[in-house]
Structure formats: C-alpha cells, structure tokens
PDB file of C-alpha atoms in Angstrom:
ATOM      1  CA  UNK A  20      80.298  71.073-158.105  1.00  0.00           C
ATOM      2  CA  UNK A  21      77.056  72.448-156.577  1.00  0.00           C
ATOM      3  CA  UNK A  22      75.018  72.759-159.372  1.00  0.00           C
ATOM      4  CA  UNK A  23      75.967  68.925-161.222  1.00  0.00           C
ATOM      5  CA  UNK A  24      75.038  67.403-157.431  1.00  0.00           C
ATOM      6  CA  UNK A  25      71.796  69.896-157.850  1.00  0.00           C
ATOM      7  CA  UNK A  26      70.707  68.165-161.239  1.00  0.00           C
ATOM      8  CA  UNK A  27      71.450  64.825-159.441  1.00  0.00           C
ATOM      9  CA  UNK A  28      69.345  65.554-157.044  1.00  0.00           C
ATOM     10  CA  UNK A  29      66.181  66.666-159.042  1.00  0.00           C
ATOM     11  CA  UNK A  30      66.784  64.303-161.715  1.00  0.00           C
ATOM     12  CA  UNK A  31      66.565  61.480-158.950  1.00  0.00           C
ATOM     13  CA  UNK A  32      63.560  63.217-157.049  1.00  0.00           C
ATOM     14  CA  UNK A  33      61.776  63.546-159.764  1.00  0.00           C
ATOM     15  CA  UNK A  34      62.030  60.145-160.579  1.00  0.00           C
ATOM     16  CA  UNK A  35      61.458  58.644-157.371  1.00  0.00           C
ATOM     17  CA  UNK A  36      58.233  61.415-157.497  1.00  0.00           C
ATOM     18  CA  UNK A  37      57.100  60.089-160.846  1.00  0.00           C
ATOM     19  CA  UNK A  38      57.184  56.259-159.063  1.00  0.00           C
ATOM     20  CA  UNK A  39      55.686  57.477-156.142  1.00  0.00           C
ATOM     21  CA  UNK A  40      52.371  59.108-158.192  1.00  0.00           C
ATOM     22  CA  UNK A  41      51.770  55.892-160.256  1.00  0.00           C
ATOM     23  CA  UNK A  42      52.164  53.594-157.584  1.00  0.00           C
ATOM     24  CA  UNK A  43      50.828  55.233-154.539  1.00  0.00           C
ATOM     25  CA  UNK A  44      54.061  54.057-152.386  1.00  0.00           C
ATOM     26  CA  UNK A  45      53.549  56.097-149.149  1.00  0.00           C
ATOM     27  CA  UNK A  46      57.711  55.085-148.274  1.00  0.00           C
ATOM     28  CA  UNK A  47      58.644  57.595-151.129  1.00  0.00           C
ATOM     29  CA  UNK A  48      56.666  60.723-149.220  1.00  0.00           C
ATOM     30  CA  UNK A  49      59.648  61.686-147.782  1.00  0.00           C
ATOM     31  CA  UNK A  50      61.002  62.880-151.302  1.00  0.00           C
ATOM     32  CA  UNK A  51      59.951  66.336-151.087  1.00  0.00           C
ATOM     33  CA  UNK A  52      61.962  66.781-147.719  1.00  0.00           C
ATOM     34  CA  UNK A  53      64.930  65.249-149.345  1.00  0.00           C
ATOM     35  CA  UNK A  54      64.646  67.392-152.260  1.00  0.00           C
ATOM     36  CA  UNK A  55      64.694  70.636-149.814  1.00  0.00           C
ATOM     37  CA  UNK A  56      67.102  69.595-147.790  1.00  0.00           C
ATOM     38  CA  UNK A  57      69.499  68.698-150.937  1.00  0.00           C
ATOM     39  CA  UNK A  58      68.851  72.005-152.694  1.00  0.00           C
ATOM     40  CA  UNK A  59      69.646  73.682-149.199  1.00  0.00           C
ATOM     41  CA  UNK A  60      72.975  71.801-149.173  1.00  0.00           C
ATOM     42  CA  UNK A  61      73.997  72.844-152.405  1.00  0.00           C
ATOM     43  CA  UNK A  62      72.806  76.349-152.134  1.00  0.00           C
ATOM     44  CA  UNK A  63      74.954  76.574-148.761  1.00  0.00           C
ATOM     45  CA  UNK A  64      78.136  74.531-150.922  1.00  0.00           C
ATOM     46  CA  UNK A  65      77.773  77.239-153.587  1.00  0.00           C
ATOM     47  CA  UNK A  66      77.645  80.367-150.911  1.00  0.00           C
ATOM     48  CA  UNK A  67      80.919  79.125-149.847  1.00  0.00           C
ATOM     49  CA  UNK A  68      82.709  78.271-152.934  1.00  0.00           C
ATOM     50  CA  UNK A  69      81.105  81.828-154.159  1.00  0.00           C
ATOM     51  CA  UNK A  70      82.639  83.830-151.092  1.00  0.00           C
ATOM     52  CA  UNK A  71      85.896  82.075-151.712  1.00  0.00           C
ATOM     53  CA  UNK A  72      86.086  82.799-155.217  1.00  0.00           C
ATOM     54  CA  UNK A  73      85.498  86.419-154.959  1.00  0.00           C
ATOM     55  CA  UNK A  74      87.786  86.773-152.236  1.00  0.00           C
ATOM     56  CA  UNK A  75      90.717  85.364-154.434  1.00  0.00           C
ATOM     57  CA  UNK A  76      89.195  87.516-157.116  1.00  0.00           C
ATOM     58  CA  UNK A  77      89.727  90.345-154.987  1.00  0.00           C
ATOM     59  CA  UNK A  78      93.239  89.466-153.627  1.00  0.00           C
ATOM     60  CA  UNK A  79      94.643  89.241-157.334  1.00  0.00           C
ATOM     61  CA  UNK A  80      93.264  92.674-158.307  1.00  0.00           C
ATOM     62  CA  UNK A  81      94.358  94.074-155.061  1.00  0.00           C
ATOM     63  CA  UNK A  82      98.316  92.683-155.840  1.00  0.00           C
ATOM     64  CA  UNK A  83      97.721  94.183-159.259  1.00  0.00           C
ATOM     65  CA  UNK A  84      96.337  98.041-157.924  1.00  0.00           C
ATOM     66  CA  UNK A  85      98.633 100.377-157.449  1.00  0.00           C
ATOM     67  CA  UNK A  86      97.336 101.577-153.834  1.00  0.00           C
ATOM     68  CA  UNK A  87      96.735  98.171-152.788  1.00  0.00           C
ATOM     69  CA  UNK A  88      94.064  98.273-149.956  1.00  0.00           C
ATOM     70  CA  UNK A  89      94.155  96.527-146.346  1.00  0.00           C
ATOM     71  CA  UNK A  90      92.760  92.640-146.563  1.00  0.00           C
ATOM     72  CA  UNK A  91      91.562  92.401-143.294  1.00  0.00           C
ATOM     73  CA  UNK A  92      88.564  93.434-143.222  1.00  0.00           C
ATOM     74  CA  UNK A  93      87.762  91.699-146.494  1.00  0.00           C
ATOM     75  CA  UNK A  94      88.977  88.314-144.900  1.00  0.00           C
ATOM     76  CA  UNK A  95      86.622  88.788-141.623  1.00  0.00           C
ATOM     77  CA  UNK A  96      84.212  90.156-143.561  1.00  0.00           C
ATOM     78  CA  UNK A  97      84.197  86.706-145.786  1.00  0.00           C
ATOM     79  CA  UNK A  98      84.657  84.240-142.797  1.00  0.00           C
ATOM     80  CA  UNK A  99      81.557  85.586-141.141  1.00  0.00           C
ATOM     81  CA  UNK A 100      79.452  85.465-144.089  1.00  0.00           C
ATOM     82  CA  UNK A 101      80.149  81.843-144.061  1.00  0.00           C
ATOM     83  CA  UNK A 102      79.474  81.015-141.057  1.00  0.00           C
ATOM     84  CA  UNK A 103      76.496  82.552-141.315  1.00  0.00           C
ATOM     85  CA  UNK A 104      75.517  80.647-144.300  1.00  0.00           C
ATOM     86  CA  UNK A 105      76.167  77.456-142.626  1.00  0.00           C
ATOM     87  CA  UNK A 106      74.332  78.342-139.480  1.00  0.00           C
ATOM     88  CA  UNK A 107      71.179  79.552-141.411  1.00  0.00           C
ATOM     89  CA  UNK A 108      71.485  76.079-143.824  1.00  0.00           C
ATOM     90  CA  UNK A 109      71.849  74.363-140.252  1.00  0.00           C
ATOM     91  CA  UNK A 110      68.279  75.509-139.053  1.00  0.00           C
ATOM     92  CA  UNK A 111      67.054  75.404-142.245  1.00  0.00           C
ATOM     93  CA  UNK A 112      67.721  71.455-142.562  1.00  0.00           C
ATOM     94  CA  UNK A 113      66.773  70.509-139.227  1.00  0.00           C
ATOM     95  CA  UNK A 114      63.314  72.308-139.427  1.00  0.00           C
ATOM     96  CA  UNK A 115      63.034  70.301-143.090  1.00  0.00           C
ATOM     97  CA  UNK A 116      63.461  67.299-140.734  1.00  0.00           C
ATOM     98  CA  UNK A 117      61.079  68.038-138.896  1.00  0.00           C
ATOM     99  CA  UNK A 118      63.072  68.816-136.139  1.00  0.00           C
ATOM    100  CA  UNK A 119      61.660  71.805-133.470  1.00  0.00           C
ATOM    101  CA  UNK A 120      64.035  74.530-134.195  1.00  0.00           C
ATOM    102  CA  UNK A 121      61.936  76.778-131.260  1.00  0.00           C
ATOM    103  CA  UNK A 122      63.416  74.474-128.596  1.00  0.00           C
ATOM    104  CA  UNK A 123      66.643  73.881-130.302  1.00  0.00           C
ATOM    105  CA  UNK A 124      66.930  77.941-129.916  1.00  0.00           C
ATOM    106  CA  UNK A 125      65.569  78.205-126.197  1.00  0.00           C
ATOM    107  CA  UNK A 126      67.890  75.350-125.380  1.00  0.00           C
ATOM    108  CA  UNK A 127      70.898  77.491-126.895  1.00  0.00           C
ATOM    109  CA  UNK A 128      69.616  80.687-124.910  1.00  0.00           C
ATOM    110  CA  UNK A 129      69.645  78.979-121.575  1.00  0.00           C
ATOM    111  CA  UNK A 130      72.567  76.692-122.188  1.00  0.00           C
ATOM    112  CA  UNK A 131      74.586  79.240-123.554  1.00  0.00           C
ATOM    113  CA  UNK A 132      75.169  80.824-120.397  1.00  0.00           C
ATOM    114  CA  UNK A 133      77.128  77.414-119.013  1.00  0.00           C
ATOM    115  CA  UNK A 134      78.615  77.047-122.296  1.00  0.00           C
ATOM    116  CA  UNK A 135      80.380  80.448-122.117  1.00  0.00           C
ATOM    117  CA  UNK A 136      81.349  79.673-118.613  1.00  0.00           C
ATOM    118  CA  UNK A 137      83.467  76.647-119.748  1.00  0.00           C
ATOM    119  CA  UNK A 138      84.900  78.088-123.042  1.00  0.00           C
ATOM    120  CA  UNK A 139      85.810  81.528-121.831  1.00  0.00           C
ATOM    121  CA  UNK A 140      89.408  81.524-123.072  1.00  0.00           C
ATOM    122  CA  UNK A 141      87.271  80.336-126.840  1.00  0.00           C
ATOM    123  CA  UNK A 142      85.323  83.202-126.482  1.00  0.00           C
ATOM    124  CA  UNK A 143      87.975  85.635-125.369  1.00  0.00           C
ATOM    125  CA  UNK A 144      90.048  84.387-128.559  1.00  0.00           C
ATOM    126  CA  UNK A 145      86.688  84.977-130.493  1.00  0.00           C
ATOM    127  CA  UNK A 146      86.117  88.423-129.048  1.00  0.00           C
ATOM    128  CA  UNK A 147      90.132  89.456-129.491  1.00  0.00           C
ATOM    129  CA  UNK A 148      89.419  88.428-133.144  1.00  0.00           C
ATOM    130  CA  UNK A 149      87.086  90.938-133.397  1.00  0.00           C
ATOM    131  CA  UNK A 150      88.954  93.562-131.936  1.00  0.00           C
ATOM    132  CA  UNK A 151      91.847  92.810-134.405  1.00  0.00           C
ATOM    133  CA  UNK A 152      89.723  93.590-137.503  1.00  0.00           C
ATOM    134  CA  UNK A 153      87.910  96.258-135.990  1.00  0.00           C
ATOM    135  CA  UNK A 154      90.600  98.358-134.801  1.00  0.00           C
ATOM    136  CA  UNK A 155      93.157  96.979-137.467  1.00  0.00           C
ATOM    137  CA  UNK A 156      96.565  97.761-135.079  1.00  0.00           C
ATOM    138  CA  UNK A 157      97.735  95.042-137.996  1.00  0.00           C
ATOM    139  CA  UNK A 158      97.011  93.249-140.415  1.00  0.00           C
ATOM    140  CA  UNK A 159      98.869  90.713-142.715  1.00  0.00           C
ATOM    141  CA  UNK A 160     102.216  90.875-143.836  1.00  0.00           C
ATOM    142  CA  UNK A 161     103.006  93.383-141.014  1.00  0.00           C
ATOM    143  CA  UNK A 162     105.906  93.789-139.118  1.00  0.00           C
ATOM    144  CA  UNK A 163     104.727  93.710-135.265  1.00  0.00           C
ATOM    145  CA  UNK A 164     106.656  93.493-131.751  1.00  0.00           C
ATOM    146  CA  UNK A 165     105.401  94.120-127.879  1.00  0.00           C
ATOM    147  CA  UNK A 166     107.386  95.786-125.409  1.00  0.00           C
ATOM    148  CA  UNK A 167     105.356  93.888-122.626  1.00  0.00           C
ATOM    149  CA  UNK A 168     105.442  90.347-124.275  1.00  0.00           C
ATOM    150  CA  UNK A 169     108.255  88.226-126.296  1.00  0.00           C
ATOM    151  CA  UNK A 170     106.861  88.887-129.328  1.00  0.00           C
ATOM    152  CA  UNK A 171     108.166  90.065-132.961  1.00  0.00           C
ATOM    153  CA  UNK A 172     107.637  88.968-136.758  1.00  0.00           C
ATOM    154  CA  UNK A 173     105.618  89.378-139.030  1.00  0.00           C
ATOM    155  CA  UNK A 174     101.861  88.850-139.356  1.00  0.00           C
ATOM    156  CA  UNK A 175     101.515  85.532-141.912  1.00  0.00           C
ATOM    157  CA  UNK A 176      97.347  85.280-140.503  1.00  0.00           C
ATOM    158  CA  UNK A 177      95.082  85.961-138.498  1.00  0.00           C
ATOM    159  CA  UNK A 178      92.773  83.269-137.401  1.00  0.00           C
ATOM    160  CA  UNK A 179      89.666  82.993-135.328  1.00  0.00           C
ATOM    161  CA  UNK A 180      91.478  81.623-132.571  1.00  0.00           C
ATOM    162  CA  UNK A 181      95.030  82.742-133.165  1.00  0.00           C
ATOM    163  CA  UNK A 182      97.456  84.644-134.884  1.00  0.00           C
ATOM    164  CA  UNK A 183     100.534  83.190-136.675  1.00  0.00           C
ATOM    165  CA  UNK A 184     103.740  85.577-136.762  1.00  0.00           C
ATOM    166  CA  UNK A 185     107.034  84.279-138.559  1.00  0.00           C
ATOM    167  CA  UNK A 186     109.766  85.317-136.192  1.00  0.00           C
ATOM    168  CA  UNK A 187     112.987  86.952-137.178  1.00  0.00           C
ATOM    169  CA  UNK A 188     114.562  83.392-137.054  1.00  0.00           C
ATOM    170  CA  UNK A 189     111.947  81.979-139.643  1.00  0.00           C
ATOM    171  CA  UNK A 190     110.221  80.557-136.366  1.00  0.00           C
ATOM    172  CA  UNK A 191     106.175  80.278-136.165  1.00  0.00           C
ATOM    173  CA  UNK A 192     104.919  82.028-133.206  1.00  0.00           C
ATOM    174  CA  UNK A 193     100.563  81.282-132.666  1.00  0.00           C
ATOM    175  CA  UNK A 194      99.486  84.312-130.291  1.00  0.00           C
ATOM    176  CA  UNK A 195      95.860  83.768-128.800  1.00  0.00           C
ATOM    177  CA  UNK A 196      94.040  86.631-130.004  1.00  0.00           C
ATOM    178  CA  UNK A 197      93.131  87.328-126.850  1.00  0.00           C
ATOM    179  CA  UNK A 198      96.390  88.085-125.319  1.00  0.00           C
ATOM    180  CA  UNK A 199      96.262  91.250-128.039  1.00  0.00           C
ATOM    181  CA  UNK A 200      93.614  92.942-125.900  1.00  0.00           C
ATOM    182  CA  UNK A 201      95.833  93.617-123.215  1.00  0.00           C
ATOM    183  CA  UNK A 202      99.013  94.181-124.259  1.00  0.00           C
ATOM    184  CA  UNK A 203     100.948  97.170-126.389  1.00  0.00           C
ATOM    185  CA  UNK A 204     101.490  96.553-130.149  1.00  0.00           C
ATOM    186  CA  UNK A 205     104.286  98.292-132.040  1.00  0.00           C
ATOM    187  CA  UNK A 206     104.033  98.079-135.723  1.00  0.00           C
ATOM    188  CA  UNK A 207     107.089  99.107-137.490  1.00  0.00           C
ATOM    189  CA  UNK A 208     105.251  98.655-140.450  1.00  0.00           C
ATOM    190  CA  UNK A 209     103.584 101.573-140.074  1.00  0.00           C
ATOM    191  CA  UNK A 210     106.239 103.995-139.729  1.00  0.00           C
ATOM    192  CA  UNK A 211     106.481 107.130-141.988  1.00  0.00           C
ATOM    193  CA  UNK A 212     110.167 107.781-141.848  1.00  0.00           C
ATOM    194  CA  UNK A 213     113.390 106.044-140.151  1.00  0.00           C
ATOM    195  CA  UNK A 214     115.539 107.558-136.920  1.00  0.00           C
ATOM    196  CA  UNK A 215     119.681 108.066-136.969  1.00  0.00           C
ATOM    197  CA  UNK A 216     120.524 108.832-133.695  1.00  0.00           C
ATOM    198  CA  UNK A 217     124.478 108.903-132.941  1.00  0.00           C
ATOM    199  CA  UNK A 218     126.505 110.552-130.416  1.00  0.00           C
ATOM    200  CA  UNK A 219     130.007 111.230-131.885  1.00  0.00           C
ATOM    201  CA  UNK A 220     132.598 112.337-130.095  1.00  0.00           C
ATOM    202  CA  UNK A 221     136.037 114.313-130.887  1.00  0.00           C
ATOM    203  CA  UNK A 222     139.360 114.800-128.717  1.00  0.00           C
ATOM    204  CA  UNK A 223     138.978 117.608-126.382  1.00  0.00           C
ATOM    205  CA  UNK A 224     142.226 119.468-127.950  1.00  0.00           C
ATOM    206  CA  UNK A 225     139.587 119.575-130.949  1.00  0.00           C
ATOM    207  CA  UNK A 226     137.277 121.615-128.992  1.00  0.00           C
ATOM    208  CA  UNK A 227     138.637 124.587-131.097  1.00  0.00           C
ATOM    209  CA  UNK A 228     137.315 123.170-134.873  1.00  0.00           C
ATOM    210  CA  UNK A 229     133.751 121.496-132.912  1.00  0.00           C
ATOM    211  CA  UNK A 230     131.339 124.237-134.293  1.00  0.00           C
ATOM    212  CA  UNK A 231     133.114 124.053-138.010  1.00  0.00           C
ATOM    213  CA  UNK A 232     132.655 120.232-137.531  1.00  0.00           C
ATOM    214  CA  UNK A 233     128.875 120.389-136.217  1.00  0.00           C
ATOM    215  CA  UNK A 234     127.878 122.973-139.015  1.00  0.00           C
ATOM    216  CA  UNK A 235     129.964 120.822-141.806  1.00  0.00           C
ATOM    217  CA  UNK A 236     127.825 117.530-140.971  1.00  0.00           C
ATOM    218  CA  UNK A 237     124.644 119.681-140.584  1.00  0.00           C
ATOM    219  CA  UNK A 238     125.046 121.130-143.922  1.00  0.00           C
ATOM    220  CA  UNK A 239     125.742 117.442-145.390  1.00  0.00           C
ATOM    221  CA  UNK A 240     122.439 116.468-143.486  1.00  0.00           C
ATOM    222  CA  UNK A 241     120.881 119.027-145.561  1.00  0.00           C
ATOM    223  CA  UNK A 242     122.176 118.085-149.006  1.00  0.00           C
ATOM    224  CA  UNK A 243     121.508 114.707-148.019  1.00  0.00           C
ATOM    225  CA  UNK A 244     119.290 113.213-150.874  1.00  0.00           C
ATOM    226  CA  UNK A 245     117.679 110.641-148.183  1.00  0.00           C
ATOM    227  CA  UNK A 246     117.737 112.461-145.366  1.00  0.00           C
ATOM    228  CA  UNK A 247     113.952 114.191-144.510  1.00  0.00           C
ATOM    229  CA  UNK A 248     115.090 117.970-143.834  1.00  0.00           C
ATOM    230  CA  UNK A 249     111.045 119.170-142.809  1.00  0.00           C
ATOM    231  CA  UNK A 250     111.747 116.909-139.708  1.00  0.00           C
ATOM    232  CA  UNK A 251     113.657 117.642-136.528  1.00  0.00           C
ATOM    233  CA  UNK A 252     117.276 117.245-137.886  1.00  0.00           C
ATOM    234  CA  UNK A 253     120.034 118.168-134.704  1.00  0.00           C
ATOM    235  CA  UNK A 254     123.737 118.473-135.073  1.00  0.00           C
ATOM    236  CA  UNK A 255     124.417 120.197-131.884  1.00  0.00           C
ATOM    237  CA  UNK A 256     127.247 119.597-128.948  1.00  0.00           C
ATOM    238  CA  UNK A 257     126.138 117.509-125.827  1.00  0.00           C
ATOM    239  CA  UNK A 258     128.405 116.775-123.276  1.00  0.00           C
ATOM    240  CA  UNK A 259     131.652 116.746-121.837  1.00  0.00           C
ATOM    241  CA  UNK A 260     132.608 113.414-121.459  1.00  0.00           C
ATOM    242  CA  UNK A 261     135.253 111.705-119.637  1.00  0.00           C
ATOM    243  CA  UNK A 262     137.633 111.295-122.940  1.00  0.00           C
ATOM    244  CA  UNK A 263     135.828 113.324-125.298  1.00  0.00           C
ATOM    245  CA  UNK A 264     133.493 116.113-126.195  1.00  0.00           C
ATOM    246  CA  UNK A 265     130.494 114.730-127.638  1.00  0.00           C
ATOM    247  CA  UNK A 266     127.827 115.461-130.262  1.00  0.00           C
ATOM    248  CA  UNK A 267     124.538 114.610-131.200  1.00  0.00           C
ATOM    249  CA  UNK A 268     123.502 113.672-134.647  1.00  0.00           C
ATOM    250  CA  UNK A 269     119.651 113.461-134.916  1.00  0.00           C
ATOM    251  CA  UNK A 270     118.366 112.950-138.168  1.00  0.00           C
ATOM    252  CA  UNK A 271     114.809 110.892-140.476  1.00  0.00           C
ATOM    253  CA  UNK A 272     115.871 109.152-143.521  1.00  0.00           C
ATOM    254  CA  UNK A 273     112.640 109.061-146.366  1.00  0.00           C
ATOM    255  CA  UNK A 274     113.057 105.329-146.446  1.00  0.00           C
ATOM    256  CA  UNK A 275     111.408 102.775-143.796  1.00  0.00           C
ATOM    257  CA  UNK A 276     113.153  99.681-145.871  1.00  0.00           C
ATOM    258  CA  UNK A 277     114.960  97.876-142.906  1.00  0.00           C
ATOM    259  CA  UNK A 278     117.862  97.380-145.506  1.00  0.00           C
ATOM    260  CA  UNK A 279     118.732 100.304-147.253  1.00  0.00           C
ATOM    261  CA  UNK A 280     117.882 102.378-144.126  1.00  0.00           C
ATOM    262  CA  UNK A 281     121.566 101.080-142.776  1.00  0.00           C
ATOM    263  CA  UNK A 282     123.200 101.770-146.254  1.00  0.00           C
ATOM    264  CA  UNK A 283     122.059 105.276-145.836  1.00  0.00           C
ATOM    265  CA  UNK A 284     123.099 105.609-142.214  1.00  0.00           C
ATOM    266  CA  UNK A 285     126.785 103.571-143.361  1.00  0.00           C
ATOM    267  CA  UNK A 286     127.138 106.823-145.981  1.00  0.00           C
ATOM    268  CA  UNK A 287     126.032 109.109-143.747  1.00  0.00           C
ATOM    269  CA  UNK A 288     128.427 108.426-140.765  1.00  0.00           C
ATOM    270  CA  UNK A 289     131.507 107.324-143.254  1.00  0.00           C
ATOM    271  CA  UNK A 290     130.607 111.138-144.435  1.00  0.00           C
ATOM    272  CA  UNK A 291     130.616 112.344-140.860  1.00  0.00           C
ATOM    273  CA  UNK A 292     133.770 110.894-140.402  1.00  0.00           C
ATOM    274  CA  UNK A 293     135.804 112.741-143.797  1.00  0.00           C
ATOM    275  CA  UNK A 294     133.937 115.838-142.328  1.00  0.00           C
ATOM    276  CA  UNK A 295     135.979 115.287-139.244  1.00  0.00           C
ATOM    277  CA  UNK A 296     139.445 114.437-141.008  1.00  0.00           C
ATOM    278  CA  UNK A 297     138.760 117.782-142.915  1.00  0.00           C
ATOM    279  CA  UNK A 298     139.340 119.589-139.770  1.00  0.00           C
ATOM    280  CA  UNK A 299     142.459 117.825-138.762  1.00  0.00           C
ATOM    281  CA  UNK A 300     140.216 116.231-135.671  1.00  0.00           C
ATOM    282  CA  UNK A 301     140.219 112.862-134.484  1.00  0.00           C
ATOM    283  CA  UNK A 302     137.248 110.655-133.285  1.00  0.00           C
ATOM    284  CA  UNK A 303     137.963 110.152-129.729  1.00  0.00           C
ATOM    285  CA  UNK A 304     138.888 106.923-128.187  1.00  0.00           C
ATOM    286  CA  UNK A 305     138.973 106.477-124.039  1.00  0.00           C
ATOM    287  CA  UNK A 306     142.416 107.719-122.764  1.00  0.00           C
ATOM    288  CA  UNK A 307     143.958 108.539-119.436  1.00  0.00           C
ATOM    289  CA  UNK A 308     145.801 111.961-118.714  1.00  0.00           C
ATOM    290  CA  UNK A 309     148.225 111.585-115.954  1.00  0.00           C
ATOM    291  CA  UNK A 310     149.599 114.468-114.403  1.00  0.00           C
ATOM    292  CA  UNK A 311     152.779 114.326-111.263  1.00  0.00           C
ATOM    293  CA  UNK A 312     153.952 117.078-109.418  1.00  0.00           C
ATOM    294  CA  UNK A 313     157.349 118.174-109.691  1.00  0.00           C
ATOM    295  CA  UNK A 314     160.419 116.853-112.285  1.00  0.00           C
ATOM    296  CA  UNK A 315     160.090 113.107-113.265  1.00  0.00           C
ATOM    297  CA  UNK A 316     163.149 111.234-113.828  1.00  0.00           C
ATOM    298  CA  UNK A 317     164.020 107.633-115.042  1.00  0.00           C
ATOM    299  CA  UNK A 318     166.928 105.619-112.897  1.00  0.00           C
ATOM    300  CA  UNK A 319     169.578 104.109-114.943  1.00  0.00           C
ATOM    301  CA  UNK A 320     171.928 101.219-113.939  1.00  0.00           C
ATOM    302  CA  UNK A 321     175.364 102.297-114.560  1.00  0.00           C
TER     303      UNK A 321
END
C-alpha cells in the first residue's frame, strides 16, 4: 500500500515538475511541499503497517515457543511507537505547510495545563495504563479478581483507556485503568500450586481409631501422585465439636487447572472416606444425646 501510493506520488510530481520547468507556471511551486508532505504520509502509513506486522510476527512465534513469553510489554511497547510516529509525521507536515510549529508547541505547553485540568479521569486512565505494563500484576489471558471491587474474569485486553475482562458468565466487564491503581488485584493465574482444605469429622465413640484414621489419610497424602508433599501437608485433630470430633486435612495439589484440581480433591476425599470405613468409623452427622434421671417408662392403655 505505502510504497504503490509513493510511486503515485513521484510519478505525478515529477510530472507536474517537468510542466512546471518548461512553462514557468509559478501555481505548480507548491509541488515540492506536496511531494514532502506525501512521502511523509507514506513513510508514517508504512511505520504503522511495519509495527503491526512484526507484532503479529511475534505473536505467532510466541504461540509456537515452548516458554511462551508475556505480550504486554510487546503490545505497549508497539502502541507507543505509533503514536509516536504519528505525532512526529504530525509536526513534520504542518512545518512542510508552512505552519509555525514553535507556537504550535508553546501553545501546547501553556494550554496543556487547562487541558489536563478538564481530562483528568483521560489522563488518570492514561497513567493507570502505564502502571499496568510497567508493573505487569496481569496481563492477557489472565485470570484476575479484587477483594475490594466486583470484579473477576479474565483479561481479553488491555486498552489505553480500559481494560476488558470476560466474566465467569461470558459477560464483558470495561474497568478504567485507573481504578487498578487503587485497588488489590488477585491473579489466580499466577498461582504455583492449588489448596485442599477440609475439616472432617468422625463420631465421638470413634475417638478410639482417630490417630489410626489421621495417620491412614496422611500416609495416602503422601503416596498421593498429585498431591505436593515438600509443602505444608496437615492431617492432625482440631476440635471437639458439638456432634463430632473433627480433623483437619491441609494439603497442595501440583496442578493449578481449575478443573482437574476438583477431580483430584473428589479422589482424594472419596479416599478419605474408605480410609474411614476401614476403621469401622462413621463420618459424623449432627445428633442429639438425651439423657433423664431415673427409670423411664412408656404408659399403655389397657
């Protein structure tokens, strides 16, 4: 595209040049400017479509490697260099046109003071963005929630101005950027490993077999092929509660998959629960004891 309209434009120019030489027509002097200014347009046109090509360049091979790297950076990195392409091509035209570029600049320095004023939340947006791929507490295709706001889904992009998540319900959600500044991200995404935490508890008549029980399910815990056993794993008694005597199962599974994360805590409770059989225990269930002095009796009609 840029480089037919850039043989357009000379062939034409240099026609309208060779006219101009032979018959001295001072209406064709602006040529030269329109010559500049085209070849600046097309140099800016192929910048862009440059910047955009290597970026999808870089996305494919990225999909391809086997340690994909993070795109954010390479995606800010990209939309700045374009828009400081087109701001440079800007001034470059308009002082091709003979237009003062000095007081275009001191007019932007003083009136850029009232402009901030009245697009604060703009700028704030614009600054957030910056923050984002700077700090990187996400990028795309992350999983992200916020304890402080109503917010969860994952990252689809991250714009100048906002940042689209696709909620849990297949719902867009557009954040400001800005609100991200002041408010605590969680990113799930991130996680190394995956938490089973259960409390479990057994008839108090089983009180007897709870130690077999707790050491049964820890050594299943061990032998576990998903379970991480260099992380805090607890199988340990916790409280007396009102219908039961309870225990704490504290365990990390290797996987961070959402999905098979709850087949592996299914097998490893259904396990817990044969360890418990074993031992002739029950899983307790709330129940009432009632005890009455002295002899009870039951009246009968005769």
């Amino acid at each position: 595209g840029p480089l037919v309209i850039l043989i357009l434009i000379a062939g034409i120019t240099t026609a309208l040049g060779i006219v101009d030489f032979v018959h001295q027509n001072k209406e064709l002097d602006v040529i030269k400017s329109f010559r500049a200014a085209g070849i600046t347009m097309c140099v800016m046109w192929f910048c862009i479509k440059y910047a955009n090509a290597c970026e999808e360049r870089f996305i494919l091979r990225n999909k391809k490697s086997k340690d994909p790297m993070d795109l954010t950076g390479v995606d800010a990195f990209i939309k700045l260099m374009k828009v400081m392409v087109i701001i440079v091509s800007g001034v470059v035209i308009m002082d091709i046109a003979g237009v003062d570029v000095r007081g275009i600049l001191a007019f932007a320095g003083v009136g850029g003071v009232s402009i901030a004023f009245a697009a604060k939340d703009l700028l704030s947006n614009f600054f957030g963005t910056i923050i984002i791929y700077s700090d990187k507490p996400f990028a795309v295709g992350d999983w992200i929630r916020s304890p402080d706001q109503n917010i969860e889904g994952t990252v689809e992009r991250i714009g100048w101005r906002m940042t689209k998540i696709r909620t849990f319900d297949k719902r867009p959600l557009y954040v400001p950027n800005s609100i991200f500044t002041h408010i605590s991200i969680e990113n799930p995404s991130r996680m190394t490993h995956r938490r089973i935490r259960a409390v479990v508890g057994v008839r108090y008549k089983d009180i007897k077999v709870l130690q077999k029980i707790t050491d049964d399910i820890r050594n299943m815990l061990i032998a576990h092929s998903e379970i991480d056993t260099d992380i805090t794993l607890i199988v340990n008694f916790e409280e007396f509660a009102e219908s039961s005597v309870n225990f704490l199962i504290y365990a990390f599974t290797y996987t961070r998959n959402w999905v098979k994360f709850y087949e592996v805590r299914q097998d490893v409770m259904i396990k817990v629960s044969d360890i418990i059989t074993k031992h002739k225990a029950s899983i307790a269930f709330p129940t009432r004891t009632i005890e009455v002095d002295g002899p009870v009796g039951v009246k009968t009609k005769a």
